[in-house]
Each structure stands twice: as structure tokens, then as C-alpha cells.
Amino acid sequence: MHVTFSDKELAFRDEVRAFFRDEMPEGIAKKQRQGVPLDRDDYIRFQKALYEKGWFGYNWPVEYGGTGWSVVQKFIFLTEMAQADAPVIIPFGLGMVGPVIYTFGTEEQKQRFLPDILASNVWWCQGYSEPGSGSDLASLKTRADRAGDYYIVNGTKTWTTLGQHADWIFCLVRTSTEVARRQEGISFLLIDMKTPGISVTPIITIEGDHEINEIHFEDVKVPVENLVGEEGKGWTYGKVLLEHERTGTAGVARTKYRLQKLREQAGRAIRGATPLSNDRNFMRKLAATEVELKALEFTELRTLAAVASGKAPGPESSILKFKGTELQQATDELYVEAAGYYALPYVPDQYVLDFPDADRVGEGAETKSSLRYFNFRKASIYGGSNEIQKNIVAKHVLGL
Ligand SMILES: Cc1cc2nc3c(=O)[nH]c(=O)nc-3n(C[C@H](O)[C@H](O)[C@H](O)COP(=O)(O)OP(=O)(O)OC[C@H]3O[C@@H](n4cnc5c(N)ncnc54)[C@H](O)[C@@H]3O)c2cc1C
């Protein structure tokens, strides 16, 4: 299979490439190059720059302020963004709750929430998982009991990514237990994080970062107009969102960029050593990962085409999720192997922030490789674990 771009598409690619080269907000490209973690403001500045260019809603329909781009344009955009080593777009607003609101929300909800998501004025987080309810999400226990014009929410959500920055959280909550199937008593609720009764507890990840949290709800009053769609139908809406999430977590363009960089690095005689490209075993593993990624790239294009024609991504998104994250982790392992013992030093964030130009042991990619390796153990778990994705593929794609 061979993909060629038309002259128009090539001109679009050049425009996108020039934007990421010349118009990234001050300091962000440098931080990315040096492996300095981005903070909340960096992400917002980056996303607002895309918004001002009119490109932030790259995957939204025109009627809601999106670009209405073709599949090929989206593919080009994501590829160029990765090739420029630009930050990722935080998915919770644009990629998750936004599509749920414009698909299932009321007119009032669309007007209230969508413009702020597009302009990155509001930071969203995702409240699905609970202690004891992850893979078996339908067992969730956070309750929302109706009291007049409000729901009273009680319970705990966990693993909430970047919840410490969030202005709003979208939650799956239990509104009824009197149902034939557990899924039927679940509703989709939008909750302002400033509401009294909400508290956030950090969870520190294995490499020492604060990326995830527990969120506790104690008698939190949520207006009924914050319910999306029908009460008890939240499972259906939440599933559509998960399919979008899984398609997004494949990260094919990013892995492609990282493998290219690794191949370049392998060709160089770093610190006078024999280039790694002489190591046939390493190069065989690198090539095998590249070949698998190429195959996945076409699966991604097929899924993007289905979404563009108005369909939900469907169970194929599970293939993208587990294969994409397996290849991310395989790439992380190759980076650690390439760095050898230079992968060992731990560079605390504060050191890098205080002395951004200081000499460090190894190259930027090397010192980062072990931190990234540990952090990305998460990829085969979040968005639904890879074992669960394989169950979905077995049942809904292979018909087993
Ligand atoms: C870094 C990180 C960020 C996250 N961010 C968010 C977030 O922002 N919002 C949110 O709501 N959630 C988030 N999650 C939660 C994530 O979706 C869950 O961790 C995931 O769904 C797995 O659930 P669990 O952790 O409860 O594991 P469990 O469901 O307890 O699973 C434990 C193990 O058993 C396996 N297993 C379970 N059931 C089966 C089965 N039927 N067949 C085969 N194997 C099975 C799983 O694959 C896993 O290996 C995040 C998780 C991580 C690690």
C-alpha cells in the first residue's frame, strides 16, 4: 500500500510544517528539545496558539468550530506535529468530553461548554475509574442521588490524569441500582471542580512525577442541567468516548518520529564509540519495530477514514490502542538499550529547570530514556488495559 499526496495536500503539509517550525510559543520548543517537563501554562499557550491559527479543533466538525479537515489533512497535521516534536494536545476536553457534548448534549450545553474547550479556557479531566472499578467499569460505585434540581454526588475516582489542574471533570456515576443490567444505572455528569465537597489527593508515579490523582466527592451538589443526554444512558456515551480515546492513544506519528531519531542516533559515533548501527542485533530489533509500526499506520488511516464518514471508531480502535502502546513501549526499551549506562542518571525536574544549559551526562534523549521508560509502563494500562483490548478484538473483530 502506498500513500501519495496531491499538490494541494503537499501545500497544506508545507503550511503546517512552517507553523510548527516558526510559530511555536516562546520557550516551548526549547523545553521539548531539552526534555524539560511542560507545565499547565505551557500546554495552554501551545493549545491557544493552535486555536488562534484555527487548527485546534482539527478533529471537530465545522459547525462546532472545528476545521472539518479530510482524513488526509488530519493525518498530515498529526504527523507534522510529531515530526516537530511539538507538545501533545491534552485530550480530555478536545478529544473526549467535547465530542460527547456535541453528539449527545443539549443545545445549551453545546453553547456553554464547546467554545471554552476550543479556546483552552477550561481544563477537563476524566472521572471514570474508581478504586476497585477499572477493567470492570460497570461495577462503579460513585453515586449521584437526585434531590430536586440537583444530584448529590458521593464517591471516589482514581488515576485521574492531571486532575490537579482541572477546572471541570466529566464523570460516570451511578444514578440507579434498580436495573436489569449494571450498565443501565450509569449516567454521564459534568462537574465543576470548584464545587464544595471535592478534594484532590496526588498519586506519585514510579519515576517520581505528579501526573495522576484520587478525587473524592463528599455530598457534592451538581445541577441537573449538567447531566449529558438521558439519565441511565451514560454507559453508551462513555463507550463512544473510550473508542475515541483508544484511537488517540496509539500515538503512531510520535513513535514514528522517535524511531527515526533513534535510527539517526544509531548512525552516529557518539563520544567516539562505534556507531550502534554496527550492532546487527540492535538494528534487527529496530527494523522489526519500524515494520510493525508501518502496518499500524495503515490501520490508523482506515480508522480515521471510518470516523470521517461519520462512524464511531468501533472495535478497531482496540487494535490501535494495544498495538500502538506495545510499540511505544518497545521503542522506549530500544532507547534505554541504546543509551546503555547513560540511561541510568536520574535528572530531577528541578535540576533541569534551574540549570537548563548545564552539561549533562549523555545526550538529552539518553538521560530522559529511563524516566520515559518507567512513565510509559502506564500506556498498556490506561484507556482500558491491553488485555481487555485483546478481549474486545477477539469478540467483536474476530468473532470468537
Ligand atoms: C497513568 C494512568 C493514568 C490513568 N488516567 C485515568 C484517567 O484520567 N481517568 C480514568 O478514569 N482512569 C484513568 N486510568 C485508569 C485506567 O483506565 C485503569 O487503570 C484501567 O482501566 C485498568 O483498571 P485497574 O487499574 O482497576 O486494573 P484492574 O481492572 O484491576 O486490572 C488488573 C489486571 O488484570 C487484568 N484484567 C482485568 N480483567 C481482565 C479480563 N477480563 N481479562 C483479562 N485480563 C484482565 C488487567 O489487564 C490488568 O492487567 C489511568 C491509569 C493509569 C495507569
Short mmCIF file of C-alpha atoms and ligand atoms in Angstrom, two decimals:
data_model
loop_
_atom_site.label_atom_id
_atom_site.label_comp_id
_atom_site.label_asym_id
_atom_site.label_seq_id
_atom_site.Cartn_x
_atom_site.Cartn_y
_atom_site.Cartn_z
CA MET A 1 0.00 0.00 0.00
CA HIS A 2 1.38 3.35 -1.00
CA VAL A 3 0.06 6.76 0.04
CA THR A 4 0.76 9.76 -2.16
CA PHE A 5 -0.37 13.31 -1.52
CA SER A 6 -1.90 15.64 -4.11
CA ASP A 7 -0.27 19.03 -4.81
CA LYS A 8 -2.90 20.66 -2.60
CA GLU A 9 -2.13 18.28 0.24
CA LEU A 10 1.59 18.88 -0.17
CA ALA A 11 0.99 22.64 0.06
CA PHE A 12 -1.04 22.05 3.22
CA ARG A 13 1.78 19.92 4.64
CA ASP A 14 4.26 22.75 3.98
CA GLU A 15 1.97 25.24 5.72
CA VAL A 16 1.61 23.01 8.78
CA ARG A 17 5.36 22.31 8.83
CA ALA A 18 6.14 26.04 8.69
CA PHE A 19 3.73 26.74 11.53
CA PHE A 20 5.33 24.23 13.88
CA ARG A 21 8.80 25.40 12.86
CA ASP A 22 8.22 29.15 13.15
CA GLU A 23 5.23 29.83 15.37
CA MET A 24 5.55 27.64 18.46
CA PRO A 25 5.15 29.86 21.54
CA GLU A 26 8.31 31.15 23.16
CA GLY A 27 10.37 28.60 25.07
CA ILE A 28 8.22 25.56 24.39
CA ALA A 29 10.33 24.12 21.58
CA LYS A 30 13.44 24.54 23.75
CA LYS A 31 11.87 22.76 26.70
CA GLN A 32 10.77 19.93 24.42
CA ARG A 33 14.31 19.63 23.00
CA GLN A 34 15.86 19.53 26.45
CA GLY A 35 13.35 17.14 27.92
CA VAL A 36 12.15 19.69 30.50
CA PRO A 37 8.60 18.80 31.60
CA LEU A 38 5.93 21.23 30.40
CA ASP A 39 3.69 22.85 32.95
CA ARG A 40 -0.02 23.73 32.74
CA ASP A 41 0.66 27.17 31.24
CA ASP A 42 2.92 25.72 28.53
CA TYR A 43 0.20 23.34 27.38
CA ILE A 44 -2.39 26.11 27.40
CA ARG A 45 -0.14 28.52 25.49
CA PHE A 46 0.56 25.84 22.90
CA GLN A 47 -3.11 24.92 22.52
CA LYS A 48 -4.15 28.57 22.31
CA ALA A 49 -1.60 29.14 19.54
CA LEU A 50 -3.27 26.33 17.58
CA TYR A 51 -6.68 27.82 18.34
CA GLU A 52 -5.66 31.26 17.10
CA LYS A 53 -4.43 29.64 13.91
CA GLY A 54 -7.88 28.00 13.61
CA TRP A 55 -6.42 24.49 13.88
CA PHE A 56 -7.12 23.37 17.44
CA GLY A 57 -10.44 21.70 16.52
CA TYR A 58 -8.62 19.56 13.95
CA ASN A 59 -10.94 16.61 14.62
CA TRP A 60 -14.23 18.50 15.17
CA PRO A 61 -16.97 19.25 12.63
CA VAL A 62 -17.09 22.77 11.21
CA GLU A 63 -20.48 23.53 12.80
CA TYR A 64 -18.87 23.35 16.26
CA GLY A 65 -15.82 25.42 15.35
CA GLY A 66 -13.69 22.56 14.04
CA THR A 67 -11.60 22.51 10.87
CA GLY A 68 -13.70 19.92 9.06
CA TRP A 69 -10.43 18.58 7.64
CA SER A 70 -10.26 15.47 5.47
CA VAL A 71 -8.70 12.26 6.81
CA VAL A 72 -5.51 13.02 4.88
CA GLN A 73 -5.29 16.53 6.32
CA LYS A 74 -5.68 15.20 9.87
CA PHE A 75 -3.04 12.59 9.16
CA ILE A 76 -0.68 15.25 7.81
CA PHE A 77 -1.36 17.55 10.76
CA LEU A 78 -0.65 14.85 13.38
CA THR A 79 2.43 13.67 11.50
CA GLU A 80 3.90 17.19 11.23
CA MET A 81 3.10 17.92 14.87
CA ALA A 82 5.03 14.81 15.90
CA GLN A 83 7.89 15.49 13.48
CA ALA A 84 8.29 18.96 15.04
CA ASP A 85 8.39 17.34 18.49
CA ALA A 86 5.54 19.67 19.45
CA PRO A 87 3.73 19.01 22.75
CA VAL A 88 0.79 16.62 22.71
CA ILE A 89 -2.71 18.08 22.87
CA ILE A 90 -4.27 17.31 26.28
CA PRO A 91 -7.09 15.00 25.18
CA PHE A 92 -9.73 15.34 27.91
CA GLY A 93 -11.54 18.38 26.50
CA LEU A 94 -10.91 18.28 22.76
CA GLY A 95 -10.73 14.53 22.21
CA MET A 96 -13.10 13.21 24.86
CA VAL A 97 -15.81 15.30 26.50
CA GLY A 98 -16.14 17.71 23.53
CA PRO A 99 -17.31 15.01 21.07
CA VAL A 100 -19.68 13.59 23.74
CA ILE A 101 -21.22 17.04 24.29
CA TYR A 102 -21.66 17.86 20.60
CA THR A 103 -23.06 14.39 19.90
CA PHE A 104 -25.35 13.85 22.90
CA GLY A 105 -25.60 17.20 24.72
CA THR A 106 -28.36 19.81 24.68
CA GLU A 107 -28.10 22.99 22.63
CA GLU A 108 -27.47 24.89 25.84
CA GLN A 109 -24.64 22.55 26.88
CA LYS A 110 -23.05 22.91 23.44
CA GLN A 111 -23.08 26.69 23.71
CA ARG A 112 -21.91 26.69 27.29
CA PHE A 113 -19.01 24.24 27.03
CA LEU A 114 -17.74 23.83 23.48
CA PRO A 115 -16.29 27.34 22.87
CA ASP A 116 -14.23 27.16 26.09
CA ILE A 117 -12.90 23.73 25.16
CA LEU A 118 -11.82 25.01 21.75
CA ALA A 119 -10.15 28.09 23.23
CA SER A 120 -8.49 26.03 26.02
CA ASN A 121 -10.08 28.31 28.61
CA VAL A 122 -11.14 25.32 30.68
CA TRP A 123 -9.07 22.27 31.64
CA TRP A 124 -11.04 19.00 31.82
CA CYS A 125 -10.21 15.68 33.44
CA GLN A 126 -11.77 12.23 33.17
CA GLY A 127 -13.53 10.60 36.13
CA TYR A 128 -14.25 7.01 35.09
CA SER A 129 -12.03 4.65 37.14
CA GLU A 130 -12.54 4.04 40.84
CA PRO A 131 -10.67 2.06 43.46
CA GLY A 132 -11.94 -1.43 42.61
CA SER A 133 -13.55 -0.44 39.28
CA GLY A 134 -11.18 -0.24 36.33
CA SER A 135 -11.49 -3.01 33.76
CA ASP A 136 -14.87 -3.88 35.20
CA LEU A 137 -16.01 -0.27 34.96
CA ALA A 138 -19.72 -1.10 35.18
CA SER A 139 -19.13 -2.00 38.85
CA LEU A 140 -18.51 1.69 39.65
CA LYS A 141 -19.98 2.92 42.91
CA THR A 142 -19.81 6.71 42.87
CA ARG A 143 -23.44 7.66 43.45
CA ALA A 144 -25.43 10.61 42.17
CA ASP A 145 -28.74 10.78 44.03
CA ARG A 146 -31.41 13.10 42.70
CA ALA A 147 -32.58 15.79 45.17
CA GLY A 148 -34.81 18.36 43.45
CA ASP A 149 -32.81 20.28 40.85
CA TYR A 150 -29.52 18.71 41.94
CA TYR A 151 -27.67 15.43 42.09
CA ILE A 152 -25.78 14.76 45.31
CA VAL A 153 -22.53 13.01 44.41
CA ASN A 154 -20.56 10.78 46.79
CA GLY A 155 -17.61 8.51 45.99
CA THR A 156 -14.00 8.39 44.80
CA LYS A 157 -12.48 8.46 41.34
CA THR A 158 -8.87 7.39 40.86
CA TRP A 159 -5.90 7.55 38.46
CA THR A 160 -7.31 10.90 37.32
CA THR A 161 -4.69 12.23 34.93
CA LEU A 162 -3.74 15.88 35.51
CA GLY A 163 -6.79 16.28 37.76
CA GLN A 164 -4.71 18.68 39.87
CA HIS A 165 -5.02 21.24 37.03
CA ALA A 166 -8.65 20.62 36.17
CA ASP A 167 -11.45 23.18 36.23
CA TRP A 168 -14.08 20.55 35.34
CA ILE A 169 -14.38 16.78 35.48
CA PHE A 170 -16.67 14.53 33.44
CA CYS A 171 -17.80 11.50 35.42
CA LEU A 172 -19.61 8.26 35.04
CA VAL A 173 -21.83 7.98 38.13
CA ARG A 174 -24.42 5.52 39.37
CA THR A 175 -27.91 7.04 39.35
CA SER A 176 -29.77 3.78 39.88
CA THR A 177 -29.22 0.29 41.23
CA GLU A 178 -32.74 -0.88 40.33
CA VAL A 179 -31.78 -2.09 36.85
CA ALA A 180 -31.60 -5.36 34.95
CA ARG A 181 -28.04 -4.69 33.74
CA ARG A 182 -25.49 -2.73 35.83
CA GLN A 183 -24.67 -0.58 32.77
CA GLU A 184 -28.21 0.82 32.68
CA GLY A 185 -27.95 2.66 36.00
CA ILE A 186 -24.95 4.76 34.95
CA SER A 187 -25.13 8.44 33.92
CA PHE A 188 -22.70 10.97 32.43
CA LEU A 189 -22.28 14.08 34.59
CA LEU A 190 -20.25 17.28 34.16
CA ILE A 191 -18.92 18.61 37.48
CA ASP A 192 -17.28 21.93 38.30
CA MET A 193 -14.12 21.13 40.31
CA LYS A 194 -14.69 24.25 42.46
CA THR A 195 -17.90 22.78 43.91
CA PRO A 196 -17.68 22.37 47.72
CA GLY A 197 -17.03 18.76 48.80
CA ILE A 198 -14.41 17.91 46.14
CA SER A 199 -10.82 17.17 47.21
CA VAL A 200 -7.81 16.01 45.21
CA THR A 201 -5.06 13.70 46.53
CA PRO A 202 -1.89 13.26 44.45
CA ILE A 203 -0.56 9.84 43.41
CA ILE A 204 3.17 9.89 42.61
CA THR A 205 4.20 7.67 39.69
CA ILE A 206 7.15 5.28 39.73
CA GLU A 207 9.54 7.81 38.13
CA GLY A 208 8.64 10.50 40.70
CA ASP A 209 6.14 12.61 38.77
CA HIS A 210 2.80 14.01 39.91
CA GLU A 211 0.60 13.15 36.96
CA ILE A 212 -2.32 11.25 38.49
CA ASN A 213 -4.68 11.75 41.43
CA GLU A 214 -7.53 10.48 43.50
CA ILE A 215 -10.61 12.71 43.50
CA HIS A 216 -13.02 12.49 46.40
CA PHE A 217 -16.66 13.64 46.32
CA GLU A 218 -18.49 14.27 49.56
CA ASP A 219 -22.09 15.47 49.23
CA VAL A 220 -21.21 17.43 46.08
CA LYS A 221 -24.24 19.32 44.68
CA VAL A 222 -24.39 19.15 40.89
CA PRO A 223 -27.20 20.92 38.97
CA VAL A 224 -29.33 18.51 36.90
CA GLU A 225 -28.65 20.58 33.79
CA ASN A 226 -25.08 19.16 33.94
CA LEU A 227 -26.38 15.70 33.03
CA VAL A 228 -25.44 14.81 29.44
CA GLY A 229 -28.15 13.03 27.48
CA GLU A 230 -30.58 10.80 29.32
CA GLU A 231 -30.23 9.61 32.89
CA GLY A 232 -29.12 5.96 32.89
CA LYS A 233 -27.66 6.13 29.35
CA GLY A 234 -24.17 7.28 30.38
CA TRP A 235 -22.61 3.92 29.57
CA THR A 236 -23.46 4.34 25.87
CA TYR A 237 -21.95 7.84 25.75
CA GLY A 238 -18.93 6.77 27.78
CA LYS A 239 -18.23 3.91 25.39
CA VAL A 240 -18.17 6.23 22.35
CA LEU A 241 -15.71 8.42 24.23
CA LEU A 242 -13.48 5.43 25.04
CA GLU A 243 -13.31 4.46 21.38
CA HIS A 244 -12.08 7.99 20.55
CA GLU A 245 -9.63 7.81 23.46
CA ARG A 246 -8.20 4.49 22.27
CA THR A 247 -7.74 5.76 18.74
CA GLY A 248 -5.86 8.74 20.16
CA THR A 249 -3.55 6.76 22.44
CA ALA A 250 -1.99 4.78 19.58
CA GLY A 251 0.48 7.65 19.06
CA VAL A 252 1.66 6.29 15.71
CA ALA A 253 3.11 9.56 14.42
CA ARG A 254 5.06 10.15 17.66
CA THR A 255 6.52 6.65 17.67
CA LYS A 256 7.48 7.07 14.03
CA TYR A 257 9.35 10.28 14.87
CA ARG A 258 11.10 8.66 17.85
CA LEU A 259 12.20 5.67 15.75
CA GLN A 260 13.58 7.99 13.05
CA LYS A 261 15.57 9.89 15.70
CA LEU A 262 16.85 6.62 17.13
CA ARG A 263 17.95 5.43 13.68
CA GLU A 264 19.82 8.73 13.18
CA GLN A 265 21.41 8.41 16.61
CA ALA A 266 22.43 4.81 15.89
CA GLY A 267 24.30 6.00 12.80
CA ARG A 268 26.49 8.43 14.76
CA ALA A 269 29.76 7.73 16.58
CA ILE A 270 28.67 9.21 19.93
CA ARG A 271 31.56 10.01 22.30
CA GLY A 272 33.88 8.34 19.79
CA ALA A 273 32.26 4.94 20.22
CA THR A 274 31.47 2.58 17.35
CA PRO A 275 28.07 3.56 15.94
CA LEU A 276 25.27 1.38 17.18
CA SER A 277 24.30 0.69 13.57
CA ASN A 278 27.16 -1.84 13.58
CA ASP A 279 25.25 -3.88 16.14
CA ARG A 280 23.19 -6.19 13.93
CA ASN A 281 21.05 -7.45 16.76
CA PHE A 282 20.03 -3.93 17.79
CA MET A 283 19.35 -2.92 14.19
CA ARG A 284 17.23 -6.04 13.64
CA LYS A 285 15.04 -5.10 16.62
CA LEU A 286 14.82 -1.51 15.40
CA ALA A 287 13.78 -2.63 11.89
CA ALA A 288 11.20 -5.09 13.27
CA THR A 289 9.60 -2.29 15.33
CA GLU A 290 9.57 0.02 12.28
CA VAL A 291 7.86 -2.64 10.12
CA GLU A 292 5.14 -3.25 12.70
CA LEU A 293 4.60 0.48 13.03
CA LYS A 294 4.18 0.84 9.27
CA ALA A 295 1.41 -1.77 9.35
CA LEU A 296 -0.29 0.05 12.22
CA GLU A 297 -0.10 3.35 10.34
CA PHE A 298 -2.46 1.91 7.71
CA THR A 299 -4.83 0.58 10.35
CA GLU A 300 -4.91 4.12 11.76
CA LEU A 301 -5.70 5.57 8.33
CA ARG A 302 -8.56 3.08 7.94
CA THR A 303 -9.96 4.07 11.34
CA LEU A 304 -9.61 7.80 10.58
CA ALA A 305 -11.48 7.19 7.31
CA ALA A 306 -14.34 5.47 9.19
CA VAL A 307 -14.58 8.37 11.65
CA ALA A 308 -14.53 10.89 8.79
CA SER A 309 -17.52 9.18 7.21
CA GLY A 310 -19.46 9.75 10.42
CA LYS A 311 -18.97 6.34 12.07
CA ALA A 312 -17.66 5.77 15.60
CA PRO A 313 -14.12 4.35 15.54
CA GLY A 314 -15.54 0.94 16.56
CA PRO A 315 -13.69 -2.07 17.98
CA GLU A 316 -10.77 -1.47 15.57
CA SER A 317 -9.78 1.30 17.98
CA SER A 318 -8.80 -1.52 20.37
CA ILE A 319 -6.27 -2.85 17.85
CA LEU A 320 -4.80 0.64 17.59
CA LYS A 321 -4.67 1.01 21.36
CA PHE A 322 -2.90 -2.22 22.25
CA LYS A 323 -0.60 -2.39 19.25
CA GLY A 324 0.22 1.35 19.40
CA THR A 325 1.12 1.22 23.08
CA GLU A 326 3.11 -2.03 22.65
CA LEU A 327 5.17 -0.25 20.00
CA GLN A 328 5.59 2.83 22.22
CA GLN A 329 6.97 0.59 24.95
CA ALA A 330 9.17 -1.37 22.50
CA THR A 331 10.59 1.98 21.35
CA ASP A 332 11.23 3.04 24.95
CA GLU A 333 13.15 -0.20 25.51
CA LEU A 334 15.26 0.44 22.40
CA TYR A 335 16.09 3.95 23.67
CA VAL A 336 17.21 2.58 27.04
CA GLU A 337 19.27 -0.10 25.31
CA ALA A 338 20.85 2.49 23.01
CA ALA A 339 21.75 4.73 25.94
CA GLY A 340 23.38 1.85 27.83
CA TYR A 341 24.54 3.05 31.22
CA TYR A 342 23.91 6.69 30.22
CA ALA A 343 20.23 5.87 30.78
CA LEU A 344 20.96 5.46 34.46
CA PRO A 345 21.35 9.01 35.81
CA TYR A 346 18.22 10.38 37.31
CA VAL A 347 17.81 14.04 36.42
CA PRO A 348 15.32 15.63 38.78
CA ASP A 349 12.98 18.10 37.12
CA GLN A 350 14.14 20.89 39.38
CA TYR A 351 17.78 20.46 38.35
CA VAL A 352 16.85 20.68 34.68
CA LEU A 353 14.69 23.72 35.33
CA ASP A 354 17.36 25.51 37.40
CA PHE A 355 20.26 24.72 35.07
CA PRO A 356 18.76 24.24 31.62
CA ASP A 357 22.09 24.82 29.85
CA ALA A 358 24.26 22.79 32.22
CA ASP A 359 26.32 19.92 30.85
CA ARG A 360 24.60 16.68 31.49
CA VAL A 361 25.77 13.14 31.28
CA GLY A 362 24.70 11.72 27.94
CA GLU A 363 22.54 13.39 25.32
CA GLY A 364 19.07 14.74 26.09
CA ALA A 365 17.36 11.65 24.75
CA GLU A 366 19.61 9.40 26.80
CA THR A 367 19.07 10.99 30.19
CA LYS A 368 15.34 11.06 29.54
CA SER A 369 15.13 7.49 28.34
CA SER A 370 14.81 5.74 31.69
CA LEU A 371 12.29 8.29 33.04
CA ARG A 372 10.21 7.86 29.91
CA TYR A 373 10.62 4.06 30.08
CA PHE A 374 9.20 3.96 33.60
CA ASN A 375 6.47 6.53 32.96
CA PHE A 376 5.20 4.75 29.86
CA ARG A 377 4.62 1.45 31.64
CA LYS A 378 1.24 3.17 32.04
CA ALA A 379 0.44 3.06 28.33
CA SER A 380 -0.57 -0.60 28.31
CA ILE A 381 -2.90 0.06 31.28
CA TYR A 382 -4.70 3.37 30.72
CA GLY A 383 -7.58 3.82 28.30
CA GLY A 384 -8.52 0.23 29.16
CA SER A 385 -5.71 -2.31 29.69
CA ASN A 386 -4.24 -4.11 26.68
CA GLU A 387 -5.57 -7.46 27.92
CA ILE A 388 -9.09 -6.02 27.85
CA GLN A 389 -8.49 -4.61 24.34
CA LYS A 390 -7.46 -8.07 23.17
CA ASN A 391 -10.69 -9.49 24.63
CA ILE A 392 -12.66 -6.86 22.65
CA VAL A 393 -10.82 -7.69 19.42
CA ALA A 394 -11.38 -11.42 19.99
CA LYS A 395 -15.11 -10.92 20.49
CA HIS A 396 -16.06 -8.06 18.15
CA VAL A 397 -13.45 -8.25 15.36
CA LEU A 398 -12.54 -11.95 15.20
CA GLY A 399 -15.98 -13.15 16.37
CA LEU A 400 -14.52 -15.68 18.83
C1 LIG B 1 -1.14 6.52 34.35
C2 LIG B 1 -2.60 6.23 34.32
C3 LIG B 1 -3.49 7.23 34.03
C4 LIG B 1 -4.86 6.99 34.06
N1 LIG B 1 -5.72 8.04 33.84
C5 LIG B 1 -7.04 7.85 34.01
C6 LIG B 1 -7.93 8.96 33.95
O1 LIG B 1 -7.53 10.11 33.70
N2 LIG B 1 -9.24 8.74 34.20
C7 LIG B 1 -9.74 7.49 34.46
O2 LIG B 1 -10.94 7.37 34.65
N3 LIG B 1 -8.92 6.43 34.53
C8 LIG B 1 -7.59 6.58 34.32
N4 LIG B 1 -6.73 5.50 34.40
C9 LIG B 1 -7.28 4.21 34.82
C10 LIG B 1 -7.21 3.10 33.79
O3 LIG B 1 -8.20 3.24 32.82
C11 LIG B 1 -7.33 1.78 34.58
O4 LIG B 1 -6.15 1.65 35.35
C12 LIG B 1 -7.52 0.59 33.69
O5 LIG B 1 -8.79 0.60 33.12
C13 LIG B 1 -7.29 -0.74 34.46
O6 LIG B 1 -8.08 -0.79 35.61
P1 LIG B 1 -7.45 -1.14 37.03
O7 LIG B 1 -6.26 -0.28 37.23
O8 LIG B 1 -8.54 -1.08 38.03
O9 LIG B 1 -6.91 -2.64 36.90
P2 LIG B 1 -7.76 -3.96 37.03
O10 LIG B 1 -9.04 -3.83 36.27
O11 LIG B 1 -7.83 -4.37 38.44
O12 LIG B 1 -6.84 -4.99 36.23
C14 LIG B 1 -5.67 -5.58 36.82
C15 LIG B 1 -5.04 -6.51 35.78
O13 LIG B 1 -5.94 -7.57 35.46
C16 LIG B 1 -6.17 -7.62 34.06
N5 LIG B 1 -7.57 -7.98 33.79
C17 LIG B 1 -8.67 -7.46 34.41
N6 LIG B 1 -9.80 -8.00 33.89
C18 LIG B 1 -9.41 -8.86 32.91
C19 LIG B 1 -10.11 -9.72 31.99
N7 LIG B 1 -11.45 -9.76 31.95
N8 LIG B 1 -9.38 -10.44 31.10
C20 LIG B 1 -8.01 -10.38 31.11
N9 LIG B 1 -7.30 -9.60 31.97
C21 LIG B 1 -7.98 -8.84 32.84
C22 LIG B 1 -5.87 -6.22 33.55
O14 LIG B 1 -5.48 -6.23 32.20
C23 LIG B 1 -4.71 -5.80 34.46
O15 LIG B 1 -3.51 -6.32 33.96
C24 LIG B 1 -5.35 5.70 34.36
C25 LIG B 1 -4.44 4.65 34.62
C26 LIG B 1 -3.08 4.91 34.61
C27 LIG B 1 -2.14 3.78 34.92
#
